[in-house]
PDB file of C-alpha atoms in Angstrom:
ATOM      1  CA  UNK Z1389      -3.384  14.492 -20.335  1.00 55.00           C
ATOM      2  CA  UNK Z1390      -1.171  11.733 -21.697  1.00 62.00           C
ATOM      3  CA  UNK Z1391       1.448  14.285 -22.799  1.00 62.00           C
ATOM      4  CA  UNK Z1392       1.574  15.714 -19.279  1.00 65.00           C
ATOM      5  CA  UNK Z1393       2.291  12.336 -17.685  1.00 72.00           C
ATOM      6  CA  UNK Z1394       4.877  11.557 -20.378  1.00 69.00           C
ATOM      7  CA  UNK Z1395       6.512  14.938 -19.781  1.00 63.00           C
ATOM      8  CA  UNK Z1396       6.513  14.372 -16.021  1.00 71.00           C
ATOM      9  CA  UNK Z1397       8.023  10.914 -16.439  1.00 71.00           C
ATOM     10  CA  UNK Z1398      10.721  12.183 -18.826  1.00 68.00           C
ATOM     11  CA  UNK Z1399      11.532  15.108 -16.558  1.00 69.00           C
ATOM     12  CA  UNK Z1400      11.842  12.914 -13.486  1.00 74.00           C
ATOM     13  CA  UNK Z1401      14.149  10.512 -15.335  1.00 72.00           C
ATOM     14  CA  UNK Z1402      16.290  13.451 -16.461  1.00 70.00           C
ATOM     15  CA  UNK Z1403      16.470  14.887 -12.947  1.00 76.00           C
ATOM     16  CA  UNK Z1404      17.422  11.507 -11.483  1.00 80.00           C
ATOM     17  CA  UNK Z1405      20.155  11.154 -14.113  1.00 72.00           C
ATOM     18  CA  UNK Z1406      21.484  14.629 -13.355  1.00 76.00           C
ATOM     19  CA  UNK Z1407      21.527  13.901  -9.612  1.00 82.00           C
ATOM     20  CA  UNK Z1408      23.387  10.625 -10.149  1.00 80.00           C
ATOM     21  CA  UNK Z1409      25.896  12.374 -12.425  1.00 74.00           C
ATOM     22  CA  UNK Z1410      26.441  15.115  -9.845  1.00 76.00           C
ATOM     23  CA  UNK Z1411      26.949  12.627  -7.003  1.00 79.00           C
ATOM     24  CA  UNK Z1412      29.374  10.505  -9.037  1.00 74.00           C
ATOM     25  CA  UNK Z1413      31.431  13.483 -10.197  1.00 71.00           C
ATOM     26  CA  UNK Z1414      31.442  14.936  -6.677  1.00 73.00           C
ATOM     27  CA  UNK Z1415      32.504  11.571  -5.238  1.00 73.00           C
ATOM     28  CA  UNK Z1416      35.184  11.038  -7.854  1.00 72.00           C
ATOM     29  CA  UNK Z1417      36.615  14.459  -7.013  1.00 71.00           C
ATOM     30  CA  UNK Z1418      36.979  13.459  -3.371  1.00 75.00           C
ATOM     31  CA  UNK Z1419      38.522  10.147  -4.407  1.00 76.00           C
ATOM     32  CA  UNK Z1420      41.043  11.845  -6.678  1.00 72.00           C
ATOM     33  CA  UNK Z1421      42.003  14.387  -4.028  1.00 73.00           C
ATOM     34  CA  UNK Z1422      42.617  11.593  -1.532  1.00 77.00           C
ATOM     35  CA  UNK Z1423      44.398   9.363  -4.045  1.00 79.00           C
ATOM     36  CA  UNK Z1424      46.687  11.926  -5.722  1.00 77.00           C
ATOM     37  CA  UNK Z1425      49.227  14.211  -4.171  1.00 80.00           C
ATOM     38  CA  UNK Z1426      48.711  17.953  -4.611  1.00 79.00           C
ATOM     39  CA  UNK Z1427      51.151  18.054  -7.516  1.00 79.00           C
ATOM     40  CA  UNK Z1428      49.572  15.054  -9.232  1.00 78.00           C
ATOM     41  CA  UNK Z1429      46.074  16.477  -8.846  1.00 79.00           C
ATOM     42  CA  UNK Z1430      47.141  19.819 -10.316  1.00 79.00           C
ATOM     43  CA  UNK Z1431      48.741  18.041 -13.277  1.00 78.00           C
ATOM     44  CA  UNK Z1432      45.549  16.016 -13.721  1.00 79.00           C
ATOM     45  CA  UNK Z1433      43.476  19.213 -13.888  1.00 80.00           C
ATOM     46  CA  UNK Z1434      45.920  20.982 -16.200  1.00 79.00           C
ATOM     47  CA  UNK Z1435      45.931  18.079 -18.629  1.00 81.00           C
ATOM     48  CA  UNK Z1436      42.121  17.881 -18.762  1.00 82.00           C
ATOM     49  CA  UNK Z1437      41.655  21.545 -19.679  1.00 82.00           C
ATOM     50  CA  UNK Z1438      42.385  21.203 -23.401  1.00 82.00           C
ATOM     51  CA  UNK Z1439      40.217  18.125 -24.153  1.00 83.00           C
ATOM     52  CA  UNK Z1440      37.266  19.637 -22.302  1.00 82.00           C
ATOM     53  CA  UNK Z1441      37.526  22.884 -24.263  1.00 83.00           C
ATOM     54  CA  UNK Z1442      37.940  21.057 -27.576  1.00 81.00           C
ATOM     55  CA  UNK Z1443      34.989  18.793 -26.797  1.00 79.00           C
ATOM     56  CA  UNK Z1444      32.755  21.817 -26.260  1.00 80.00           C
ATOM     57  CA  UNK Z1445      33.965  23.383 -29.508  1.00 79.00           C
ATOM     58  CA  UNK Z1446      33.082  20.276 -31.540  1.00 77.00           C
ATOM     59  CA  UNK Z1447      29.385  20.365 -30.672  1.00 77.00           C
ATOM     60  CA  UNK Z1448      28.244  22.850 -33.366  1.00 77.00           C
ATOM     61  CA  UNK Z1449      24.662  22.396 -32.159  1.00 80.00           C
ATOM     62  CA  UNK Z1450      24.602  18.792 -33.368  1.00 80.00           C
ATOM     63  CA  UNK Z1451      23.371  17.548 -30.011  1.00 81.00           C
ATOM     64  CA  UNK Z1452      20.157  19.554 -30.035  1.00 85.00           C
ATOM     65  CA  UNK Z1453      19.697  19.380 -33.799  1.00 87.00           C
ATOM     66  CA  UNK Z1454      20.009  15.605 -33.885  1.00 86.00           C
ATOM     67  CA  UNK Z1455      17.551  15.088 -31.061  1.00 86.00           C
ATOM     68  CA  UNK Z1456      15.068  17.519 -32.628  1.00 88.00           C
ATOM     69  CA  UNK Z1457      15.180  16.091 -36.151  1.00 88.00           C
ATOM     70  CA  UNK Z1458      15.066  12.460 -35.057  1.00 87.00           C
ATOM     71  CA  UNK Z1459      11.987  13.184 -32.958  1.00 86.00           C
ATOM     72  CA  UNK Z1460      10.324  15.275 -35.669  1.00 88.00           C
ATOM     73  CA  UNK Z1461      11.035  12.854 -38.500  1.00 88.00           C
ATOM     74  CA  UNK Z1462       9.961   9.927 -36.337  1.00 84.00           C
ATOM     75  CA  UNK Z1463       6.606  11.549 -35.642  1.00 86.00           C
ATOM     76  CA  UNK Z1464       6.163  12.138 -39.376  1.00 88.00           C
ATOM     77  CA  UNK Z1465       6.986   8.436 -40.046  1.00 88.00           C
ATOM     78  CA  UNK Z1466      10.020   9.347 -42.126  1.00 88.00           C
ATOM     79  CA  UNK Z1467      12.219   6.528 -40.863  1.00 86.00           C
ATOM     80  CA  UNK Z1468      14.770   6.675 -43.696  1.00 90.00           C
ATOM     81  CA  UNK Z1469      15.414  10.388 -43.177  1.00 90.00           C
ATOM     82  CA  UNK Z1470      15.682   9.763 -39.439  1.00 87.00           C
ATOM     83  CA  UNK Z1471      18.322   7.092 -40.082  1.00 89.00           C
ATOM     84  CA  UNK Z1472      20.210   9.551 -42.282  1.00 91.00           C
ATOM     85  CA  UNK Z1473      20.248  12.109 -39.460  1.00 89.00           C
ATOM     86  CA  UNK Z1474      21.625   9.427 -37.136  1.00 88.00           C
ATOM     87  CA  UNK Z1475      24.335   8.442 -39.637  1.00 92.00           C
ATOM     88  CA  UNK Z1476      25.324  12.043 -40.316  1.00 90.00           C
ATOM     89  CA  UNK Z1477      25.506  12.837 -36.607  1.00 89.00           C
ATOM     90  CA  UNK Z1478      27.626   9.789 -35.772  1.00 89.00           C
ATOM     91  CA  UNK Z1479      29.990  10.267 -38.713  1.00 92.00           C
ATOM     92  CA  UNK Z1480      30.358  14.009 -38.127  1.00 90.00           C
ATOM     93  CA  UNK Z1481      31.019  13.662 -34.413  1.00 88.00           C
ATOM     94  CA  UNK Z1482      33.449  10.794 -35.013  1.00 90.00           C
ATOM     95  CA  UNK Z1483      35.393  12.626 -37.727  1.00 92.00           C
ATOM     96  CA  UNK Z1484      35.558  15.852 -35.718  1.00 89.00           C
ATOM     97  CA  UNK Z1485      36.758  13.843 -32.741  1.00 88.00           C
ATOM     98  CA  UNK Z1486      39.436  12.092 -34.780  1.00 92.00           C
ATOM     99  CA  UNK Z1487      40.712  15.320 -36.355  1.00 92.00           C
ATOM    100  CA  UNK Z1488      40.905  17.190 -33.062  1.00 89.00           C
ATOM    101  CA  UNK Z1489      42.379  14.211 -31.216  1.00 89.00           C
ATOM    102  CA  UNK Z1490      45.093  13.850 -33.843  1.00 92.00           C
ATOM    103  CA  UNK Z1491      45.803  17.584 -33.737  1.00 90.00           C
ATOM    104  CA  UNK Z1492      46.033  17.503 -29.947  1.00 87.00           C
ATOM    105  CA  UNK Z1493      48.245  14.420 -30.095  1.00 88.00           C
ATOM    106  CA  UNK Z1494      50.746  16.061 -32.430  1.00 90.00           C
ATOM    107  CA  UNK Z1495      50.849  19.486 -30.769  1.00 87.00           C
ATOM    108  CA  UNK Z1496      50.963  18.157 -27.198  1.00 84.00           C
ATOM    109  CA  UNK Z1497      54.607  19.125 -26.681  1.00 84.00           C
ATOM    110  CA  UNK Z1498      54.004  22.657 -27.939  1.00 83.00           C
ATOM    111  CA  UNK Z1499      50.927  22.978 -25.717  1.00 81.00           C
ATOM    112  CA  UNK Z1500      52.795  21.797 -22.651  1.00 79.00           C
ATOM    113  CA  UNK Z1501      55.599  24.294 -23.118  1.00 80.00           C
ATOM    114  CA  UNK Z1502      53.909  27.394 -24.552  1.00 79.00           C
ATOM    115  CA  UNK Z1503      50.318  27.283 -23.303  1.00 74.00           C
ATOM    116  CA  UNK Z1504      50.892  25.876 -19.840  1.00 71.00           C
ATOM    117  CA  UNK Z1505      54.431  27.219 -19.409  1.00 73.00           C
ATOM    118  CA  UNK Z1506      55.585  23.889 -18.029  1.00 70.00           C
ATOM    119  CA  UNK Z1507      58.771  22.352 -19.357  1.00 71.00           C
ATOM    120  CA  UNK Z1508      58.119  19.017 -17.641  1.00 70.00           C
ATOM    121  CA  UNK Z1509      58.026  16.325 -20.312  1.00 75.00           C
ATOM    122  CA  UNK Z1510      55.630  14.176 -18.284  1.00 76.00           C
ATOM    123  CA  UNK Z1511      52.748  16.362 -19.496  1.00 78.00           C
ATOM    124  CA  UNK Z1512      53.285  15.458 -23.151  1.00 81.00           C
ATOM    125  CA  UNK Z1513      52.232  11.783 -22.954  1.00 83.00           C
ATOM    126  CA  UNK Z1514      49.421  12.705 -20.577  1.00 81.00           C
ATOM    127  CA  UNK Z1515      48.035  15.294 -23.001  1.00 82.00           C
ATOM    128  CA  UNK Z1516      48.387  12.779 -25.817  1.00 84.00           C
ATOM    129  CA  UNK Z1517      46.518  10.193 -23.773  1.00 83.00           C
ATOM    130  CA  UNK Z1518      43.679  12.573 -22.971  1.00 83.00           C
ATOM    131  CA  UNK Z1519      43.158  13.226 -26.677  1.00 84.00           C
ATOM    132  CA  UNK Z1520      41.222   9.946 -26.661  1.00 85.00           C
ATOM    133  CA  UNK Z1521      38.652  11.676 -24.450  1.00 82.00           C
ATOM    134  CA  UNK Z1522      37.645  13.906 -27.351  1.00 84.00           C
ATOM    135  CA  UNK Z1523      36.670  10.935 -29.526  1.00 86.00           C
ATOM    136  CA  UNK Z1524      34.836   9.040 -26.811  1.00 85.00           C
ATOM    137  CA  UNK Z1525      33.052  12.137 -25.499  1.00 84.00           C
ATOM    138  CA  UNK Z1526      31.898  13.062 -28.995  1.00 85.00           C
ATOM    139  CA  UNK Z1527      30.536   9.590 -29.666  1.00 86.00           C
ATOM    140  CA  UNK Z1528      28.821   9.380 -26.281  1.00 84.00           C
ATOM    141  CA  UNK Z1529      27.197  12.762 -26.831  1.00 85.00           C
ATOM    142  CA  UNK Z1530      26.006  11.670 -30.290  1.00 86.00           C
ATOM    143  CA  UNK Z1531      24.481   8.479 -28.889  1.00 84.00           C
ATOM    144  CA  UNK Z1532      22.893  10.463 -26.060  1.00 83.00           C
ATOM    145  CA  UNK Z1533      21.244  12.883 -28.507  1.00 84.00           C
ATOM    146  CA  UNK Z1534      20.043   9.968 -30.656  1.00 84.00           C
ATOM    147  CA  UNK Z1535      18.478   8.329 -27.618  1.00 82.00           C
ATOM    148  CA  UNK Z1536      16.784  11.563 -26.582  1.00 82.00           C
ATOM    149  CA  UNK Z1537      15.392  12.052 -30.075  1.00 82.00           C
ATOM    150  CA  UNK Z1538      14.229   8.442 -30.240  1.00 80.00           C
ATOM    151  CA  UNK Z1539      12.329   8.674 -26.975  1.00 77.00           C
ATOM    152  CA  UNK Z1540      10.689  11.954 -27.968  1.00 75.00           C
ATOM    153  CA  UNK Z1541       9.373  10.538 -31.237  1.00 70.00           C
ATOM    154  CA  UNK Z1542       7.098   8.088 -29.443  1.00 65.00           C
TER     155      UNK Z1542
END
């Protein structure tokens, strides 16, 4: 019975978080459309394509694996192994983020001209700036999976 109430509580928290995320992203879209001109908004969307794709490539199942092993090792009272999983996840996600961000930073000009077919040089610094998103998104996802695993071990 206790597992059912814990499951219900966890599910309701997750649903509330998803609803808040949806509302914020929906609201930010309206804000950006009102704030930017049509050209600026299209450039914004073009520039965000590459970091979003690279972020999804860098997952390698670490999100689910980290949450699973932290929860499992925590239930087995293997705290040291659980800490090792946390360290490996953080280091791996950080290093993958750094490598891909650096690669994106240095090939930004080539991406702007060949991939997008746009010769406008304003895209190059914008693509380079968005490479930071890969690092921060990777670290946030790692922390999120660690938190999920930590709550499931209790």
